[in-house]
XYZ file of C-alpha atoms in Angstrom:
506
model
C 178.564 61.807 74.942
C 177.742 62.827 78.304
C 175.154 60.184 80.054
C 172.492 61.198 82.648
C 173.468 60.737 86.580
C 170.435 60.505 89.398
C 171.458 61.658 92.403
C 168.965 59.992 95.781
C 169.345 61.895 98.837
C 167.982 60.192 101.603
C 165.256 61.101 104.174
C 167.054 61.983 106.773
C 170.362 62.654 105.820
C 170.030 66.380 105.214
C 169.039 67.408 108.805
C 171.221 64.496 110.834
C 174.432 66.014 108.794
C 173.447 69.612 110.037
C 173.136 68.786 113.321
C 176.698 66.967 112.961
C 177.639 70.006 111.923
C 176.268 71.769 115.143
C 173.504 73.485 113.513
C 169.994 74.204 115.877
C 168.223 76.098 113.303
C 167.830 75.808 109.734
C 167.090 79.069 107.065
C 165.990 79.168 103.652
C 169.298 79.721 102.334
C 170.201 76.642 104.364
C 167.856 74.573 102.147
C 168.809 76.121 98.722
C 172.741 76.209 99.350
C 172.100 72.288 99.855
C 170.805 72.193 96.298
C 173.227 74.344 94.796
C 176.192 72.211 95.339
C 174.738 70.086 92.262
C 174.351 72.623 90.163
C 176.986 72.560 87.249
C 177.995 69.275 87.727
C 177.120 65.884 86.039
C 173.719 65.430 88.184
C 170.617 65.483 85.780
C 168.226 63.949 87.696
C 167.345 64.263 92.061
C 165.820 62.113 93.842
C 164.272 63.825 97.141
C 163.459 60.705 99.341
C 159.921 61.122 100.912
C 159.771 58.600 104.058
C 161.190 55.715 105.426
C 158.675 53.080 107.149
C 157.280 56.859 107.738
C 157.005 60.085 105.975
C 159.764 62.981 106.595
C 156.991 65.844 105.596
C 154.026 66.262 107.620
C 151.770 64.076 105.778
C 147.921 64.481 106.430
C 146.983 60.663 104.755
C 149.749 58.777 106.093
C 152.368 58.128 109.162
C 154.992 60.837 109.434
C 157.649 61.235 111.896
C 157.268 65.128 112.659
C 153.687 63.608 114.211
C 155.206 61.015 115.796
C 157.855 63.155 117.205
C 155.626 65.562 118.725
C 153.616 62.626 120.023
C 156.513 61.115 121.793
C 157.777 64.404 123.192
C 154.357 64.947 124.801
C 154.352 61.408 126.367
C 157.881 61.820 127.689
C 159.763 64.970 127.536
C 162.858 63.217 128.130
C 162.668 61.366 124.549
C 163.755 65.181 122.941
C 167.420 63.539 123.833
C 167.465 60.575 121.591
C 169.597 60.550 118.603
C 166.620 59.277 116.420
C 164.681 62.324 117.550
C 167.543 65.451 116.886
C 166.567 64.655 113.198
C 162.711 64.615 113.674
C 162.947 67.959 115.811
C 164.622 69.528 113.319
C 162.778 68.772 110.280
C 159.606 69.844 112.999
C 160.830 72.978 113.685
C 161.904 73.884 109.904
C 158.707 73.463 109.219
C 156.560 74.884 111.770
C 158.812 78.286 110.936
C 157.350 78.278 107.667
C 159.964 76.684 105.676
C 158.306 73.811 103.306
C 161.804 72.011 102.946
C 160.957 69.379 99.991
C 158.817 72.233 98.203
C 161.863 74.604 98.210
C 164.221 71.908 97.463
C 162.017 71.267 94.412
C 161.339 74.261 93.039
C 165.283 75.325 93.598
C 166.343 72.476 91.613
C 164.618 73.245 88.769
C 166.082 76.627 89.323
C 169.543 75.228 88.755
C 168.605 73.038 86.046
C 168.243 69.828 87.614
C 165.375 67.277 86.986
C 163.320 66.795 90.379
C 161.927 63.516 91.337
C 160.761 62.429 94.951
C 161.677 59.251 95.503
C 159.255 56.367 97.666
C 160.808 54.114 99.605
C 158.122 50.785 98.910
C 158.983 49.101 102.366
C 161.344 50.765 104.641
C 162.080 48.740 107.942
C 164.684 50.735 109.750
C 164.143 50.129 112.997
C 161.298 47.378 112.878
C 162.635 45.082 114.852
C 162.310 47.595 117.750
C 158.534 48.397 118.706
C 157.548 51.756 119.635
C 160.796 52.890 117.294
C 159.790 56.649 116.529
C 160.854 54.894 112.558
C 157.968 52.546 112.375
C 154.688 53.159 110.396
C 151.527 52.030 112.564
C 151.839 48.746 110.194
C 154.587 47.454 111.729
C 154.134 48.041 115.632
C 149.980 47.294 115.506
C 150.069 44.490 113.062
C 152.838 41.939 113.182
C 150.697 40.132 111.525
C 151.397 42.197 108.433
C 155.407 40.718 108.094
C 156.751 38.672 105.857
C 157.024 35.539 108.153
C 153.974 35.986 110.498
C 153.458 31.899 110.609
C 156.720 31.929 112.677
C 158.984 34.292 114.715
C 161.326 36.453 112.922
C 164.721 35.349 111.803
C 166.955 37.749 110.592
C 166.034 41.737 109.605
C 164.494 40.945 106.465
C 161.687 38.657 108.011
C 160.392 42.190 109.683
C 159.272 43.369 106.183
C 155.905 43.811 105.483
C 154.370 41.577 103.132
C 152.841 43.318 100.049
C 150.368 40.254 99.506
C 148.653 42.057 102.492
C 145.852 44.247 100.893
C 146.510 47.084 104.140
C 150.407 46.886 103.608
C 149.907 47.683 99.223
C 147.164 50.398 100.600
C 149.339 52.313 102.784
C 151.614 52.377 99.818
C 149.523 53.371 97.373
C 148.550 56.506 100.033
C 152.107 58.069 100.121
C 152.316 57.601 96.641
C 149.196 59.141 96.113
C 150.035 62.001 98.716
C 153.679 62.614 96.848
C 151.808 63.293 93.551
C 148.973 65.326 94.733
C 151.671 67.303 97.078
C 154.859 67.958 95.049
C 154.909 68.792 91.190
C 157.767 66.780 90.165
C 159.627 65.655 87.307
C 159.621 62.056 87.969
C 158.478 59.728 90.789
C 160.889 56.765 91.870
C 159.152 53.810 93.595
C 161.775 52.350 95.493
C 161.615 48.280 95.940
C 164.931 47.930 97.200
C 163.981 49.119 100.241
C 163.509 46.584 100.862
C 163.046 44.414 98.354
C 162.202 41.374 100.394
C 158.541 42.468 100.521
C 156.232 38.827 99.937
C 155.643 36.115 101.944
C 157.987 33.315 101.886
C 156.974 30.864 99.388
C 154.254 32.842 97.938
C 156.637 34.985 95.608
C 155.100 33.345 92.368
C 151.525 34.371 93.314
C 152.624 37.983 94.090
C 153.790 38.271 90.766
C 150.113 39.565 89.512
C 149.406 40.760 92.960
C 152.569 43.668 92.070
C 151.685 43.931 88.574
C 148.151 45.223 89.778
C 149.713 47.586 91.812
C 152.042 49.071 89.376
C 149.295 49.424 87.051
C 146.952 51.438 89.882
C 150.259 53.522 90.861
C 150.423 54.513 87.228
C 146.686 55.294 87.361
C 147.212 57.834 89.639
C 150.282 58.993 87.808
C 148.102 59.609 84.955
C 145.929 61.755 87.113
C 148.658 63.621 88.539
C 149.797 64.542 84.926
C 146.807 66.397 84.240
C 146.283 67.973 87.126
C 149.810 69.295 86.713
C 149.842 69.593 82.897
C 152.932 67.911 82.050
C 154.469 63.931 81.669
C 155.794 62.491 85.143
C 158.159 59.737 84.300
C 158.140 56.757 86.258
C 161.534 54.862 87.533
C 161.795 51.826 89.867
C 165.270 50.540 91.578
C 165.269 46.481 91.436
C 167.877 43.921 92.262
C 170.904 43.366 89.820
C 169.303 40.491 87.754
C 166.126 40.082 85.964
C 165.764 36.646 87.584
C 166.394 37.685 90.899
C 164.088 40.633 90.704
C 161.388 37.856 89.262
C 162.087 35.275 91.752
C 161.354 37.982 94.538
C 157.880 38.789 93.090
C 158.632 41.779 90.965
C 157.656 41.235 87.363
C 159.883 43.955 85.603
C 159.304 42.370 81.753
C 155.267 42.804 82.250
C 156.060 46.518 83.546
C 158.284 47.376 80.325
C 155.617 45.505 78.312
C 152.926 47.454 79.567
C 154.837 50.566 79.802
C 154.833 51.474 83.253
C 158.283 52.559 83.823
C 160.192 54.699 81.747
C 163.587 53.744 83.927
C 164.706 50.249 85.772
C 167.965 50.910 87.769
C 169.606 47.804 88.603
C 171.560 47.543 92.225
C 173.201 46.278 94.807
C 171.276 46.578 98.478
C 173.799 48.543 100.326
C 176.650 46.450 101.992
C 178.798 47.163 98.801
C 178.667 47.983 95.245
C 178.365 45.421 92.924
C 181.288 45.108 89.927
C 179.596 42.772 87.685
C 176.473 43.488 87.364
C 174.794 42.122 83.853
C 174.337 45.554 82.582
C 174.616 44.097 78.725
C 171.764 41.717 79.419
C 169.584 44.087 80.319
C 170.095 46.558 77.998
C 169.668 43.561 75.194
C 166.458 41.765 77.042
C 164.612 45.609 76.525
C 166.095 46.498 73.494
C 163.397 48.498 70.948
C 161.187 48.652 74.665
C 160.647 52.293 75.788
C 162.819 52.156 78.891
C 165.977 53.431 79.985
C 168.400 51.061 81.973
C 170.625 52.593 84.893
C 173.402 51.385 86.727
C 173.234 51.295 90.774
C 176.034 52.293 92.661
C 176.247 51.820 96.466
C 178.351 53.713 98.402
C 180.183 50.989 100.182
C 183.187 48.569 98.537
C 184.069 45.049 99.716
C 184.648 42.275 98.340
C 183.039 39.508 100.313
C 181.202 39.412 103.967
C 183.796 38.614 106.405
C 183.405 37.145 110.165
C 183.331 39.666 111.833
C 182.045 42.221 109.260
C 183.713 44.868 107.789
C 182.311 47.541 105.966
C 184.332 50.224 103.906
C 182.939 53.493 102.175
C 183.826 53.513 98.759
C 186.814 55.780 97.466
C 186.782 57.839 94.334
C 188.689 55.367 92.209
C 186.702 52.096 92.851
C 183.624 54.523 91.888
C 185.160 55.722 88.567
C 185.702 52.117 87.742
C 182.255 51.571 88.142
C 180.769 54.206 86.012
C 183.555 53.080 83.110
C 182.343 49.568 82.944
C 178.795 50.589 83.200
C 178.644 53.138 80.849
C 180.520 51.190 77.831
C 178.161 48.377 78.947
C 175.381 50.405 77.296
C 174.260 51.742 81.030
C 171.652 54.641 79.692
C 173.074 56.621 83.243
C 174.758 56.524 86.428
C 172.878 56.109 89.740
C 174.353 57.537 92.977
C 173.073 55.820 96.348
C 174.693 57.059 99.398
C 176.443 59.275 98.233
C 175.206 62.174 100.203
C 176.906 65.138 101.212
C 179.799 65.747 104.626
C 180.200 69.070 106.034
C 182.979 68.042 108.515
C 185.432 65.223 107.325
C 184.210 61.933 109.281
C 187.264 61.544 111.896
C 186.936 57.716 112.422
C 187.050 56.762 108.699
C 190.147 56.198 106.660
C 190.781 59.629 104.694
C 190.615 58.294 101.399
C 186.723 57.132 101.791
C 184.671 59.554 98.896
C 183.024 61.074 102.584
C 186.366 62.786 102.698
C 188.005 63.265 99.707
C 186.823 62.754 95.723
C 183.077 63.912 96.376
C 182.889 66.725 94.420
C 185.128 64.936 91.199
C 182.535 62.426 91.377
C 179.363 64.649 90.871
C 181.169 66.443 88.089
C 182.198 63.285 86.048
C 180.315 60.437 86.841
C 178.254 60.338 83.477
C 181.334 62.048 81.697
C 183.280 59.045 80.207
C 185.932 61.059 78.354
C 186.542 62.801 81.782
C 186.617 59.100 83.411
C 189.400 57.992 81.100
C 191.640 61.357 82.029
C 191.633 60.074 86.112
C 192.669 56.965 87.579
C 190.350 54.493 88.350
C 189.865 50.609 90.184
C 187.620 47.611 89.557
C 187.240 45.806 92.099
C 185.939 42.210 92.534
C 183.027 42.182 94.478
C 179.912 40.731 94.832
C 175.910 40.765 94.374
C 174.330 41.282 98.274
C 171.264 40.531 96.824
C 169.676 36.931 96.325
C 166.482 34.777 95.759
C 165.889 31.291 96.719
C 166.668 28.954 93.956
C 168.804 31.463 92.067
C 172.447 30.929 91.861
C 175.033 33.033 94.862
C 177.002 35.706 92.645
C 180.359 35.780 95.000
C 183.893 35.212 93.387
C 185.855 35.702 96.299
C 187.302 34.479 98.539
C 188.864 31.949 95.930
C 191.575 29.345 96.688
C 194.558 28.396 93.905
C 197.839 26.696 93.663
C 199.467 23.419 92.878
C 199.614 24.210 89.408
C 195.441 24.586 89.925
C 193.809 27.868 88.145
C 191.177 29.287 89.631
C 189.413 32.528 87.789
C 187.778 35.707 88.103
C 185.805 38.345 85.871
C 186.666 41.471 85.519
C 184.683 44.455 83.855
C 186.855 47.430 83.180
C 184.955 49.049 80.401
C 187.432 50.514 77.410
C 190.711 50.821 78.392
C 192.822 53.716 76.260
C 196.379 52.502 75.067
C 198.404 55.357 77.321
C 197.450 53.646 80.480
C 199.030 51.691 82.614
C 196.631 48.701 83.692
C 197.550 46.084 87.062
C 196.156 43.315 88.286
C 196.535 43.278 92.327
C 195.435 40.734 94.573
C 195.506 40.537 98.280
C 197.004 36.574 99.490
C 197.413 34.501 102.229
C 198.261 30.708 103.575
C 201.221 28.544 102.716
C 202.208 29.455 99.049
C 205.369 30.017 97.811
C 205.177 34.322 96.304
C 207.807 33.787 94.197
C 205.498 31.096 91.953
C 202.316 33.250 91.600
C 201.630 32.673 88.078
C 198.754 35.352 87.011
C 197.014 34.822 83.020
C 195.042 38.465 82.130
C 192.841 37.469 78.486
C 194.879 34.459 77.841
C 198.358 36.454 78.346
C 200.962 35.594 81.248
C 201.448 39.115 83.484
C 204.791 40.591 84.543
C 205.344 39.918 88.292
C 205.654 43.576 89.936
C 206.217 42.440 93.562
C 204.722 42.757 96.753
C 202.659 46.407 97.342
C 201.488 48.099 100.753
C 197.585 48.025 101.206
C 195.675 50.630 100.221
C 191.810 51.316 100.932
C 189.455 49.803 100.834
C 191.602 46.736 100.642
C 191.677 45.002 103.710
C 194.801 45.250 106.200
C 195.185 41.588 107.246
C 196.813 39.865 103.884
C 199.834 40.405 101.386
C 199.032 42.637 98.276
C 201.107 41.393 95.298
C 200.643 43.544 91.758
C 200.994 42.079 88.067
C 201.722 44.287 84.952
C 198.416 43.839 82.365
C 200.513 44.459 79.086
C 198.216 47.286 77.377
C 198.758 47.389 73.744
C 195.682 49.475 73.184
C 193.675 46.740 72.246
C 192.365 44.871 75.486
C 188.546 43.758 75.759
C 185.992 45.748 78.162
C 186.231 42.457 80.398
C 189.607 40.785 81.687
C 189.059 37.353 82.699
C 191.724 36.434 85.147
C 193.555 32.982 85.479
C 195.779 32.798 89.195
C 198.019 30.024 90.258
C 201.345 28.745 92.043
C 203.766 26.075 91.108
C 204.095 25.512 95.165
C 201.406 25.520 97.973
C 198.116 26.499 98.105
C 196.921 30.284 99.021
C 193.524 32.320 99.162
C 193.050 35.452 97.678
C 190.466 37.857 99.290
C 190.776 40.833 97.347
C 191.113 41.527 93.200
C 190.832 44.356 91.298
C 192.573 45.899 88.452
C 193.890 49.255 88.644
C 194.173 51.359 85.311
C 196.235 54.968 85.237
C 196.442 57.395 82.516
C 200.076 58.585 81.730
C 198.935 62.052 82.768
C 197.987 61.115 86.041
C-alpha cells in the first residue's frame, strides 16, 4: 500500500533557482511547469510556504518582502544588487505583471491532482541577527525586546527568536495565518514550529504550555471560519521536534492538541543540519493510537552523522533517503515528509555529484511513499543524530563512539523489513591506533564476516578508513539491527555507521 508523501517548497526557493538559472522574467507557464514536475509521482500533498520572518505575497495585514523591497530600492537604488534582493525583485515583478504566483500554483495543483496546503512558518529568523535585513518582520528590528533572551544579550542564533509568550509576537502570527485562510482556498494549512522551534523565553517553557494551547485553539477558530466561507474541511498539520518530550519541554503541548482535536497531522523532524535515523516513529504512532491524527515522518535534506569542528555539511543522496522512508514507513509512519528537497535546474558544480541536487531527485518523488518500489532499489541507513534538544532532556548522538580492548561499544540501527534476496553490510568509517585485522563486529547477536577495507563514498566523510562487514541475511532479520563493535588490540573511534542493503537485481 502506497503511503501519502508532503512535499514543502520553500519561500524563496522557486524564484532564487530561476535566477540561478539566468532567468529575468517569469510567465505563467513558468509557474505551472514548476507544478507539473509532481504530477504522477508519489507527492499527495504540497506545501506552498507563505513567508519567512516576512511574507513572500504582497500581504495587506502583515510584513512582506515585495514591500520591503520596493521600500529599500527607493531609499537606495544601489540595494537592487544584493543577492537577498534578486529574489524579492522577482517575485515583485511577477506580480505586478499580473501573475498571482501562489494562486496559480494552487489552483494548478489541484489540476494535477495534488492536495494544496500553504504552509506558515511560526517564527522564521533568517537573517535576525542582522538589523535592517530586507528578511526581518518589523518585530524583530523595532522590538528586541520581543526575543527570546531580552534580559541579556544574545548568544547564539536561536536567542534571536521571538518569544511567543509576547502577546504582539502570537498576534502577528495569528495575522498571516488569518491572511493565508482568507487569501488562498487550500486543502490544508501547515503551521510550522520548527521554524524555529525555539520560540519561549528561557525558563518560562512550562508556563507557555497553556499560553500555545490558547493559540492553537484561536488558530483553529479561524480555521473553522475559513471552512465555511470556503465550503469544505481544511485539515490542520503542525511539524514538531522528533520526540514528544522534547516538543513538551520546548512549550508545545502536542497530547492537549490531539486531545482536543486540533491537528489532523503531527510530522516529527529533525531541524535541518541532517536527517535524523532514529527517530521514535513507533512511540508515536502507539502514544495516539485510536486519536484522530495522522503521524508523518520528517526528512531533512542534509546527512551527517555528528557536528564536527569545523563543520561539515553534506546534502543527502538518494540511498540514505530510501533508507529513511523504509524504516519509517514499516515503523507505522502514516507518510513521508520531504524538507529541502526542492527542485535544481542546473546541476550544483561545487557539490559532490552523487548529492539528490544532482542525481536521484526525480526516483525520489516517484517512490518515496511506495515501499514495494523501495525494496526493488538500493538503499543506506545511516547513523545519525537528533539536532534538536531541550534542557533537561537527554542528547540523542551515537557517534562518534570509541571501542577496543576487547570493550563493545553499540549502536541502533533502523532498517525497516529487509527482503531475503538482499545483500545487507554493516560499514563503518575508523581511526586511531587499532589493530584492522581484530575488528570484531556482532549484527542481532550474530558475529559478521570481515569484507575488508572499502573506498569512501558520499556522504561519508573523506578523512578515516571505511571497513565493511557481511550482515548474514537469511530472510528473517528484525526491522532494527543493534550493532556490537570491538578489537582484540588498541583502541579506535568510529565516526561513521550505516548499513547498506542491495537487492540482487540491482
Amino acid at each position: 500500500m502506497k503511503k501519502q508523501v508532503f512535499f514543502n517548497e520553500d519561500p524563496n526557493h522557486f524564484v532564487f533557482e530561476r535566477i540561478r538559472a539566468g532567468k529575468t522574467k517569469l510567465t505563467k507557464k513558468d509557474l505551472t511547469d514548476f507544478i507539473d514536475q509532481y504530477k504522477n509521482t508519489s507527492v499527495t500533498d504540497f506545501l506552498v510556504t507563505l513567508n519567512a520572518g516576512n511574507c513572500w505575497y504582497p500581504s495587506k495585514k502583515t510584513d512582506n518582502v515585495i514591500d520591503k523591497y520596493k521600500a529599500l530600492v527607493a531609499k537606495d537604488p544601489s540595494a537592487e544588487g544584493l543577492r537577498l534582493s534578486w529574489g524579492a525583485k522577482l517575485m515583485a515583478e511577477t506580480y505586478e505583471s499580473g501573475l498571482e504566483v501562489h494562486k496559480i500554483w494552487i489552483e494548478r495543483l489541484r489540476e494535477d491532482g495534488i492536495n494544496p496546503w500553504v504552509s506558515i512558518r511560526m517564527n522564521d529568523i533568517h537573517g535576525a541577527a542582522e538589523p535592517g535585513n530586507i528578511l526581518n518582520s518589523r518585530l524583530t528590528d523595532e522590538h528586541p525586546e520581543y526575543c527570546r533572551t531580552p534580559y541579556r544579550k544574545p548568544e547564539g542564533y536561536y536567542d534571536f527568536a521571538l518569544d511567543y509568550m509576547q502577546e504582539e509576537v502570537r498576534k502577528y502570527y495569528m495575522d498571516i495565518i488569518e491572511e493565508a485562510l482568507d487569501t488562498f482556498d487550500v486543502y490544508g494549512i501547515e503551521l510550522d514550529f520548527m521554524r524555529e522551534i525555539y520560540s519561549v523565553c528561557i525558563g518560562r517553557e512550562y508556563e507557555a504550555l497553556e499560553v500555545i494551547n490558547e493559540f492553537m485553539r484561536e488558530a483553529n477558530r479561524k480555521i473553522n471560519a475559513a471552512e465555511k466561507k470556503y465550503g469544505h474541511k481544511i485539515k490542520r498539520a503542525v511539524r514538531v521536534p522528533a520526540t514528544p518530550e522534547i516538543a513538551v519541554r520546548l512549550g508545545f503541548d502536542v497530547f492537549t492538541w490531539v486531545r482536543e482535536e486540533l491537528v489532523d497531522y503531527i510530522t516529527v523532524t529533525s531541524r535541518w543540519a541532517t536527517i535524523d535515523d532514529n527517530m521514535p516513529i513507533d512511540i508515536w504512532k502507539n502514544t495516539f493510537e485510536g486519536k484522530n491524527v495522522q503521524i508523518l515522518a520528517g526528512l531533512e535534506a542534509m546527512s551527517i552523522a555528528y557536528h564536527r569542528t569545523p563543520r561539515v555539511y553534506r546534502i543527502i543522496s538518494l540511498e540514505v533517503s530510501l533508507g529513511a522512508c523504509a524504516a519509517y514507513l514499516d515503523m507505522g509512519a502514516d507518510g513521508i515528509y520531504l524538507f529541502n528537497y526542492m527542485d535544481a535546474l542546473i546541476p550544483y558544480d561545487d557539490r559532490d555529484k552523487d548529492c539528490i541536487l544532482n542525481r536521484g531527485r526525480d526516483t525520489l518523488y516517484k517512490i518515496a511513499g511506495d515501499r514495494e518500489a523501495i525494496d526493488k532499489s538500493e538503499r543506506r541507513n545511516v547513523v545519525t543524530f537528533n539536532d534538536v534538544g531541550a534542557i533537561g532532556t537527554s542528547a540523542q548522538k551515537q557517534l562518534p563512539v570509541s571501542f577496543g580492548e576487547r570493550s563493545y561499544s553499540h549502536l541502533r540501527i533502523p532498517t525497516g523489513n529487509i527482503p531475503k534476496n538482499c545483500s545487507v553490510k554493516f560499514i563503518m568509517g575508523i581511526n586511531g591506533e587499532v589493530d584492522r585485522d581484530t575488528l570484531t563486529v556482532f549484527a542481532n547477536a550474530k558475529k559478521c564476516k570481515p569484507l575488508g577495507n572499502l573506498p569512501s563514498r558520499y556522504p561519508q566523510y573523506e578523512d578515516m578508513e571505511y571497513y565493511a562487514f557481511e550482515i548474514e541475511n537469511d530472510g528473517n532479520l528484525p526491522p532494527v539491527t543493534v550493532v556490537e563493535i570491538s578489537a582484540e588490540k588498541g583502541r579506535g573511534m568510529a565516526h561513521w555507521a550505516e548499513i547498506q542493503i542491495v537487492p540482487e537485481s540491482v
